[in-house]
Every structure is written in C-alpha cells, then in structure tokens.
CSV table of N, CA and C in Angstrom, one decimal:
chain,number,residue,atom,x,y,z
A,1074,VAL,N,198.5,73.6,265.1
A,1074,VAL,CA,199.8,72.3,264.8
A,1074,VAL,C,199.8,71.5,265.9
A,1075,ILE,N,199.8,71.7,266.8
A,1075,ILE,CA,200.7,70.9,268.0
A,1075,ILE,C,199.6,70.4,268.4
A,1076,VAL,N,198.1,70.7,268.8
A,1076,VAL,CA,196.9,69.7,269.0
A,1076,VAL,C,196.9,68.5,268.2
A,1077,THR,N,196.6,69.3,266.9
A,1077,THR,CA,196.5,68.2,265.9
A,1077,THR,C,197.2,66.8,265.7
A,1078,SER,N,198.7,67.3,266.0
A,1078,SER,CA,199.8,66.6,265.9
A,1078,SER,C,199.2,65.2,267.2
A,1079,LEU,N,199.0,65.8,268.2
A,1079,LEU,CA,199.3,64.9,269.5
A,1079,LEU,C,197.8,64.0,269.2
A,1080,ILE,N,196.4,64.4,268.6
A,1080,ILE,CA,195.8,63.9,268.7
A,1080,ILE,C,195.6,63.1,267.4
A,1081,LEU,N,196.6,63.1,266.8
A,1081,LEU,CA,196.6,61.7,265.3
A,1081,LEU,C,197.4,61.1,265.9
A,1082,ALA,N,199.0,61.2,266.9
A,1082,ALA,CA,199.5,60.6,267.1
A,1082,ALA,C,198.9,59.4,268.4
A,1083,ILE,N,198.1,60.3,269.2
A,1083,ILE,CA,197.2,59.5,270.3
A,1083,ILE,C,196.5,58.2,269.5
A,1084,LEU,N,195.5,58.8,268.3
A,1084,LEU,CA,195.0,57.9,267.4
A,1084,LEU,C,195.8,56.9,266.9
A,1085,ALA,N,196.9,57.0,266.3
A,1085,ALA,CA,197.6,56.2,265.4
A,1085,ALA,C,198.2,55.1,266.4
A,1086,VAL,N,198.7,55.5,267.6
A,1086,VAL,CA,198.9,54.6,268.7
A,1086,VAL,C,198.1,54.0,269.0
A,1087,ALA,N,197.1,53.9,269.2
A,1087,ALA,CA,196.0,53.4,269.7
A,1087,ALA,C,195.8,52.3,268.8
A,1088,LEU,N,195.1,52.8,267.8
A,1088,LEU,CA,194.9,51.7,266.4
A,1088,LEU,C,196.1,50.8,266.3
A,1089,ASN,N,196.9,51.3,266.2
A,1089,ASN,CA,197.9,50.4,265.7
A,1089,ASN,C,198.3,49.4,267.3
A,1090,ILE,N,197.8,49.8,268.2
A,1090,ILE,CA,198.3,48.8,269.2
A,1090,ILE,C,196.9,47.9,269.2
A,1091,SER,N,196.0,48.0,268.7
A,1091,SER,CA,194.8,46.8,268.2
A,1091,SER,C,194.6,46.5,267.3
A,1092,ILE,N,195.8,46.9,266.4
A,1092,ILE,CA,196.6,46.2,264.8
A,1092,ILE,C,197.4,44.9,265.4
A,1093,MET,N,198.3,45.4,266.4
A,1093,MET,CA,199.6,44.4,266.7
A,1093,MET,C,198.9,43.1,267.5
A,1094,LYS,N,197.7,43.9,268.4
A,1094,LYS,CA,197.0,42.7,269.2
A,1094,LYS,C,196.3,41.6,268.8
A,1095,PHE,N,195.7,42.0,268.0
A,1095,PHE,CA,195.0,41.5,266.6
A,1095,PHE,C,195.5,40.0,266.1
A,1096,HIS,N,197.1,40.8,265.8
A,1096,HIS,CA,197.5,40.1,264.5
A,1096,HIS,C,198.6,39.1,265.7
A,1097,TYR,N,199.1,39.4,266.7
A,1097,TYR,CA,200.0,39.5,267.7
A,1097,TYR,C,199.6,37.4,267.8
A,1098,GLU,N,198.4,36.8,267.9
A,1098,GLU,CA,198.5,35.7,268.6
A,1098,GLU,C,198.5,34.8,266.8
A,1099,LYS,N,198.1,35.0,265.8
A,1099,LYS,CA,198.3,34.9,264.5
A,1099,LYS,C,199.4,34.5,263.7
A,1100,LYS,N,200.4,35.5,264.2
A,1100,LYS,CA,201.8,35.8,263.7
A,1100,LYS,C,202.7,34.3,263.4
A,1101,LYS,N,201.7,33.5,264.2
A,1101,LYS,CA,203.3,32.1,264.5
A,1101,LYS,C,202.7,31.5,263.0
A,1102,SER,N,201.5,31.3,263.0
A,1102,SER,CA,200.8,30.7,261.9
A,1102,SER,C,200.7,31.1,260.3
A,1103,SER,N,200.9,32.4,260.5
A,1103,SER,CA,200.6,33.0,258.8
A,1103,SER,C,201.5,34.3,258.7
A,1104,ILE,N,202.3,34.0,257.5
A,1104,ILE,CA,203.6,35.3,257.1
A,1104,ILE,C,202.9,36.6,256.9
A,1105,VAL,N,201.1,36.3,256.4
A,1105,VAL,CA,200.8,37.4,256.2
A,1105,VAL,C,200.1,38.3,257.3
A,1106,SER,N,200.0,37.8,258.4
A,1106,SER,CA,199.4,38.5,259.9
A,1106,SER,C,200.9,38.9,260.5
A,1107,PHE,N,202.2,38.2,259.9
A,1107,PHE,CA,203.4,38.7,260.8
A,1107,PHE,C,203.5,40.2,260.1
A,1108,ILE,N,203.6,40.2,259.1
A,1108,ILE,CA,203.8,41.4,258.2
A,1108,ILE,C,203.0,42.4,258.4
A,1109,TYR,N,201.5,41.9,258.5
A,1109,TYR,CA,200.6,43.1,259.2
A,1109,TYR,C,201.2,43.5,260.7
A,1110,TYR,N,201.9,42.1,261.2
A,1110,TYR,CA,202.2,43.2,262.7
A,1110,TYR,C,203.0,43.9,262.6
A,1111,ILE,N,204.5,43.3,261.8
A,1111,ILE,CA,205.3,44.1,261.7
A,1111,ILE,C,204.9,45.6,261.1
A,1112,LEU,N,204.0,46.0,260.3
A,1112,LEU,CA,203.7,47.1,259.8
A,1112,LEU,C,202.9,48.1,260.8
A,1113,GLY,N,202.1,47.4,261.7
A,1113,GLY,CA,201.5,48.1,262.8
A,1113,GLY,C,202.7,48.6,263.9
A,1114,LEU,N,203.5,47.6,264.0
A,1114,LEU,CA,205.0,48.0,265.0
A,1114,LEU,C,205.3,49.3,264.9
A,1115,SER,N,205.5,49.3,262.8
A,1115,SER,CA,206.6,50.3,262.3
A,1115,SER,C,205.6,51.7,262.7
A,1116,ASP,N,204.2,51.5,262.2
A,1116,ASP,CA,203.2,52.9,262.1
A,1116,ASP,C,203.1,53.3,263.4
A,1117,PHE,N,203.3,52.4,264.5
A,1117,PHE,CA,203.0,52.7,266.1
A,1117,PHE,C,204.5,53.3,266.5
A,1118,CYS,N,205.5,53.3,266.0
A,1118,CYS,CA,206.7,53.9,266.4
A,1118,CYS,C,206.5,55.2,265.5
A,1119,THR,N,206.1,55.3,264.6
A,1119,THR,CA,205.9,56.7,263.8
A,1119,THR,C,204.5,57.9,264.9
A,1120,GLY,N,203.9,56.8,265.0
A,1120,GLY,CA,202.8,57.6,266.4
A,1120,GLY,C,203.6,58.1,267.5
A,1121,VAL,N,204.5,57.5,268.1
A,1121,VAL,CA,205.1,57.6,269.5
A,1121,VAL,C,206.2,58.8,268.7
A,1122,CYS,N,206.4,58.3,267.7
A,1122,CYS,CA,207.6,59.4,267.4
A,1122,CYS,C,207.0,61.1,267.7
A,1123,ALA,N,205.7,61.0,266.2
A,1123,ALA,CA,204.9,62.1,266.5
A,1123,ALA,C,204.7,62.8,267.5
A,1124,PHE,N,204.0,61.9,268.7
A,1124,PHE,CA,203.9,62.5,270.0
A,1124,PHE,C,205.3,62.9,270.5
A,1125,LEU,N,206.4,62.4,270.2
A,1125,LEU,CA,207.7,63.1,270.7
A,1125,LEU,C,207.9,64.5,270.0
A,1126,HIS,N,207.8,64.4,269.2
A,1126,HIS,CA,208.2,66.0,267.9
A,1126,HIS,C,207.0,66.8,268.6
A,1127,ALA,N,205.8,66.3,268.7
A,1127,ALA,CA,204.5,67.8,269.4
A,1127,ALA,C,205.5,68.4,271.0
A,1128,ILE,N,205.9,67.0,272.0
A,1128,ILE,CA,206.1,67.4,272.8
A,1128,ILE,C,207.7,68.9,273.0
A,1129,ILE,N,208.8,67.8,272.5
A,1129,ILE,CA,209.5,68.6,272.5
A,1129,ILE,C,209.7,70.2,271.7
A,1130,PHE,N,208.5,70.2,270.6
A,1130,PHE,CA,208.6,71.5,270.2
A,1130,PHE,C,207.8,72.4,271.4
A,1131,THR,N,206.4,71.7,271.7
A,1131,THR,CA,205.7,72.4,272.9
A,1131,THR,C,207.0,72.9,274.0
A,1132,ALA,N,207.8,72.4,274.6
A,1132,ALA,CA,209.0,72.6,275.6
A,1132,ALA,C,209.8,73.7,275.0
A,1133,MET,N,209.7,73.8,273.6
A,1133,MET,CA,211.0,74.8,272.8
A,1133,MET,C,209.9,76.2,272.9
A,1134,LEU,N,208.6,76.1,272.6
A,1134,LEU,CA,207.9,77.3,272.8
A,1134,LEU,C,207.7,77.5,274.0
A,1135,ILE,N,207.9,76.9,275.0
A,1135,ILE,CA,207.2,77.3,276.4
A,1135,ILE,C,208.3,78.4,276.6
A,1136,MET,N,209.4,77.9,276.4
A,1136,MET,CA,211.2,77.9,277.4
A,1136,MET,C,211.8,78.7,276.4
A,1137,LYS,N,211.0,79.9,275.6
A,1137,LYS,CA,212.2,80.5,274.6
A,1137,LYS,C,213.2,81.2,274.8
A,1138,GLU,N,213.1,82.0,276.2
A,1138,GLU,CA,214.6,82.6,277.1
A,1138,GLU,C,215.5,81.3,277.7
A,1139,ASN,N,214.4,80.2,278.1
A,1139,ASN,CA,215.6,79.3,278.7
A,1139,ASN,C,215.8,78.2,277.9
A,1140,LEU,N,216.3,78.5,276.8
A,1140,LEU,CA,216.0,77.4,275.8
A,1140,LEU,C,217.2,76.0,276.5
A,1141,HIS,N,217.1,75.1,276.7
A,1141,HIS,CA,218.0,73.9,277.4
A,1141,HIS,C,218.9,73.5,276.5
A,1142,PHE,N,219.7,72.9,276.3
A,1142,PHE,CA,220.4,72.9,275.5
A,1142,PHE,C,220.4,71.1,275.4
A,1143,ALA,N,219.7,70.3,276.1
A,1143,ALA,CA,219.3,69.1,276.3
A,1143,ALA,C,217.9,69.0,275.4
A,1144,LEU,N,217.2,70.0,275.1
A,1144,LEU,CA,215.8,69.2,274.1
A,1144,LEU,C,216.2,69.1,272.7
A,1145,TYR,N,218.0,70.0,272.4
A,1145,TYR,CA,218.3,70.2,271.3
A,1145,TYR,C,218.7,68.7,270.8
A,1146,TRP,N,219.3,67.9,271.7
A,1146,TRP,CA,220.1,66.9,271.5
A,1146,TRP,C,218.5,65.5,271.6
A,1147,LEU,N,217.4,65.9,272.2
A,1147,LEU,CA,216.3,64.7,271.8
A,1147,LEU,C,216.2,64.9,270.4
A,1148,ILE,N,215.9,65.9,269.8
A,1148,ILE,CA,215.7,66.5,268.3
A,1148,ILE,C,216.4,65.5,267.7
A,1149,VAL,N,217.1,65.4,267.8
A,1149,VAL,CA,218.1,64.0,266.4
A,1149,VAL,C,217.9,62.7,266.8
A,1150,PRO,N,217.6,62.1,267.7
A,1150,PRO,CA,217.2,60.8,268.1
A,1150,PRO,C,215.7,60.5,267.2
A,1151,ALA,N,214.8,61.7,267.8
A,1151,ALA,CA,213.5,61.6,267.7
A,1151,ALA,C,213.4,61.6,266.1
A,1152,TYR,N,213.7,62.2,265.4
A,1152,TYR,CA,214.1,62.6,263.9
A,1152,TYR,C,214.5,61.1,263.4
A,1153,PHE,N,215.5,61.0,263.8
A,1153,PHE,CA,216.4,59.5,263.5
A,1153,PHE,C,215.1,58.5,263.4
A,1154,LEU,N,214.3,58.2,264.7
A,1154,LEU,CA,213.6,56.8,264.9
A,1154,LEU,C,212.2,57.4,263.8
A,1155,THR,N,212.1,58.4,263.8
A,1155,THR,CA,211.0,58.5,262.8
A,1155,THR,C,211.3,58.5,261.6
A,1156,THR,N,212.6,58.5,260.8
A,1156,THR,CA,213.3,58.4,259.3
A,1156,THR,C,213.1,56.8,259.5
A,1157,VAL,N,213.7,56.0,260.4
A,1157,VAL,CA,213.1,54.7,260.3
A,1157,VAL,C,212.3,54.0,260.3
A,1158,ALA,N,211.4,54.4,261.5
A,1158,ALA,CA,209.7,53.9,261.3
A,1158,ALA,C,209.3,54.0,260.4
A,1159,PHE,N,209.5,55.0,259.6
A,1159,PHE,CA,208.6,55.6,258.1
A,1159,PHE,C,209.2,54.8,257.1
A,1160,LYS,N,210.5,54.5,256.9
A,1160,LYS,CA,211.3,53.8,256.0
A,1160,LYS,C,211.0,52.4,255.9
A,1161,SER,N,210.7,52.0,257.1
A,1161,SER,CA,210.7,50.2,257.2
A,1161,SER,C,208.7,50.3,257.2
A,1162,SER,N,208.4,51.2,257.2
A,1162,SER,CA,206.2,50.9,257.0
A,1162,SER,C,206.5,51.0,255.7
A,1163,ALA,N,207.2,51.8,254.7
A,1163,ALA,CA,206.9,51.7,253.5
A,1163,ALA,C,207.8,50.5,252.9
A,1164,PHE,N,208.9,49.9,253.5
A,1164,PHE,CA,209.3,49.0,252.7
A,1164,PHE,C,208.6,47.6,253.1
A,1165,VAL,N,207.7,47.6,254.1
A,1165,VAL,CA,206.5,46.4,254.4
A,1165,VAL,C,205.7,46.9,253.2
A,1166,SER,N,204.9,48.1,253.3
A,1166,SER,CA,203.9,48.2,252.6
A,1166,SER,C,204.2,47.9,251.0
A,1167,MET,N,205.2,48.1,250.7
A,1167,MET,CA,205.9,47.3,249.4
A,1167,MET,C,206.0,45.7,249.1
A,1168,VAL,N,206.0,44.9,250.3
A,1168,VAL,CA,206.4,43.9,250.3
A,1168,VAL,C,204.9,43.3,250.2
A,1169,PHE,N,204.2,43.8,250.9
A,1169,PHE,CA,202.6,43.5,250.7
A,1169,PHE,C,202.3,43.9,249.1
A,1170,ALA,N,202.7,44.8,248.6
A,1170,ALA,CA,202.4,44.9,247.1
A,1170,ALA,C,202.8,43.8,246.8
A,1171,VAL,N,203.7,43.5,246.7
A,1171,VAL,CA,204.6,42.4,245.6
A,1171,VAL,C,203.7,41.0,246.1
A,1172,ILE,N,203.6,40.9,247.3
A,1172,ILE,CA,202.3,39.3,247.9
A,1172,ILE,C,200.9,39.6,246.9
A,1173,ARG,N,200.7,40.7,247.0
A,1173,ARG,CA,199.6,40.7,246.6
A,1173,ARG,C,199.4,40.8,244.5
A,1174,THR,N,200.5,41.5,244.4
A,1174,THR,CA,200.5,41.3,243.0
A,1174,THR,C,201.0,39.7,241.9
A,1175,ILE,N,201.7,39.0,243.1
A,1175,ILE,CA,202.0,37.6,242.8
A,1175,ILE,C,200.6,36.9,243.0
A,1176,ASN,N,200.0,37.3,244.1
A,1176,ASN,CA,198.5,36.2,244.7
A,1176,ASN,C,197.5,36.6,243.2
A,1177,ILE,N,197.7,37.6,242.7
A,1177,ILE,CA,196.5,38.2,241.4
A,1177,ILE,C,196.9,37.5,240.3
A,1178,VAL,N,198.3,37.4,239.6
A,1178,VAL,CA,199.2,36.7,238.6
A,1178,VAL,C,199.0,35.1,238.8
A,1179,TYR,N,199.2,34.8,240.4
A,1179,TYR,CA,199.3,33.4,240.2
A,1179,TYR,C,198.2,33.1,241.5
A,1180,PRO,N,197.1,33.2,241.1
A,1180,PRO,CA,196.1,32.5,242.5
A,1180,PRO,C,196.3,31.4,243.1
A,1181,PHE,N,197.0,30.1,242.6
A,1181,PHE,CA,196.6,29.3,243.2
A,1181,PHE,C,198.5,28.8,244.1
A,1182,GLN,N,199.0,30.0,243.8
A,1182,GLN,CA,200.8,29.8,244.5
A,1182,GLN,C,200.4,30.5,245.9
A,1183,ASN,N,200.5,29.5,246.4
A,1183,ASN,CA,201.2,29.6,248.5
A,1183,ASN,C,202.2,30.5,248.6
A,1184,ILE,N,202.3,31.7,248.9
A,1184,ILE,CA,203.4,32.5,249.6
A,1184,ILE,C,203.6,32.8,251.3
C-alpha cells in the first residue's frame, strides 16, 4: 500500500507540474488557462500530501517501539492540507462544469 501511494504521488506531482508549466504562460490571457493552472496546483498539493502521508506512515511503522511524539504533530497539518487541496480541486472542477454548461447552452457567450 505504501509503495503504491508513493508511486501514485510521484506520478501526480510530475504530471501536475507539466500541466502547471503548460498553462503558466497562458494564464494571463485566458480565464480557462488560469482555472486549469489552479486545478493543477491543487492536485499538485494533493500529490505532495499523499507523499507526506506515506512517509509519515512508513516512519511510524519503522519506529514501533520508539514512537516520537513529533510524528503525531505532523499528521494533523498533513491531513489539513490534504483536505484543503482536495476541496479546492473539487470546487475548481465544479466551476469548470458550470462554464462548460454555459458554453453548451449559450455557445456564442464569452466567459
């Protein structure tokens, strides 16, 4: 499970970096590119947090007898960042759905 989480986190980070890099130059000219940039950024944060979760869990498994109290304090910010990144990603995806719906209903309307 840990190896799978690490592989998925690394892939998510790498792919979202490429998405953000592609839309970074265009974000000043188009609102859609800016929204794609924000979506890539929030998914990038989700991937980094998944990587952190896997590292914290691995460290807790390795140090069963010597559980450091500091590891418990890392869990709370990691889950908070994951929740914020996931909810912002869901919000931006909802904004995309609204924009696409408006473009389908009113094809000649600029958004």
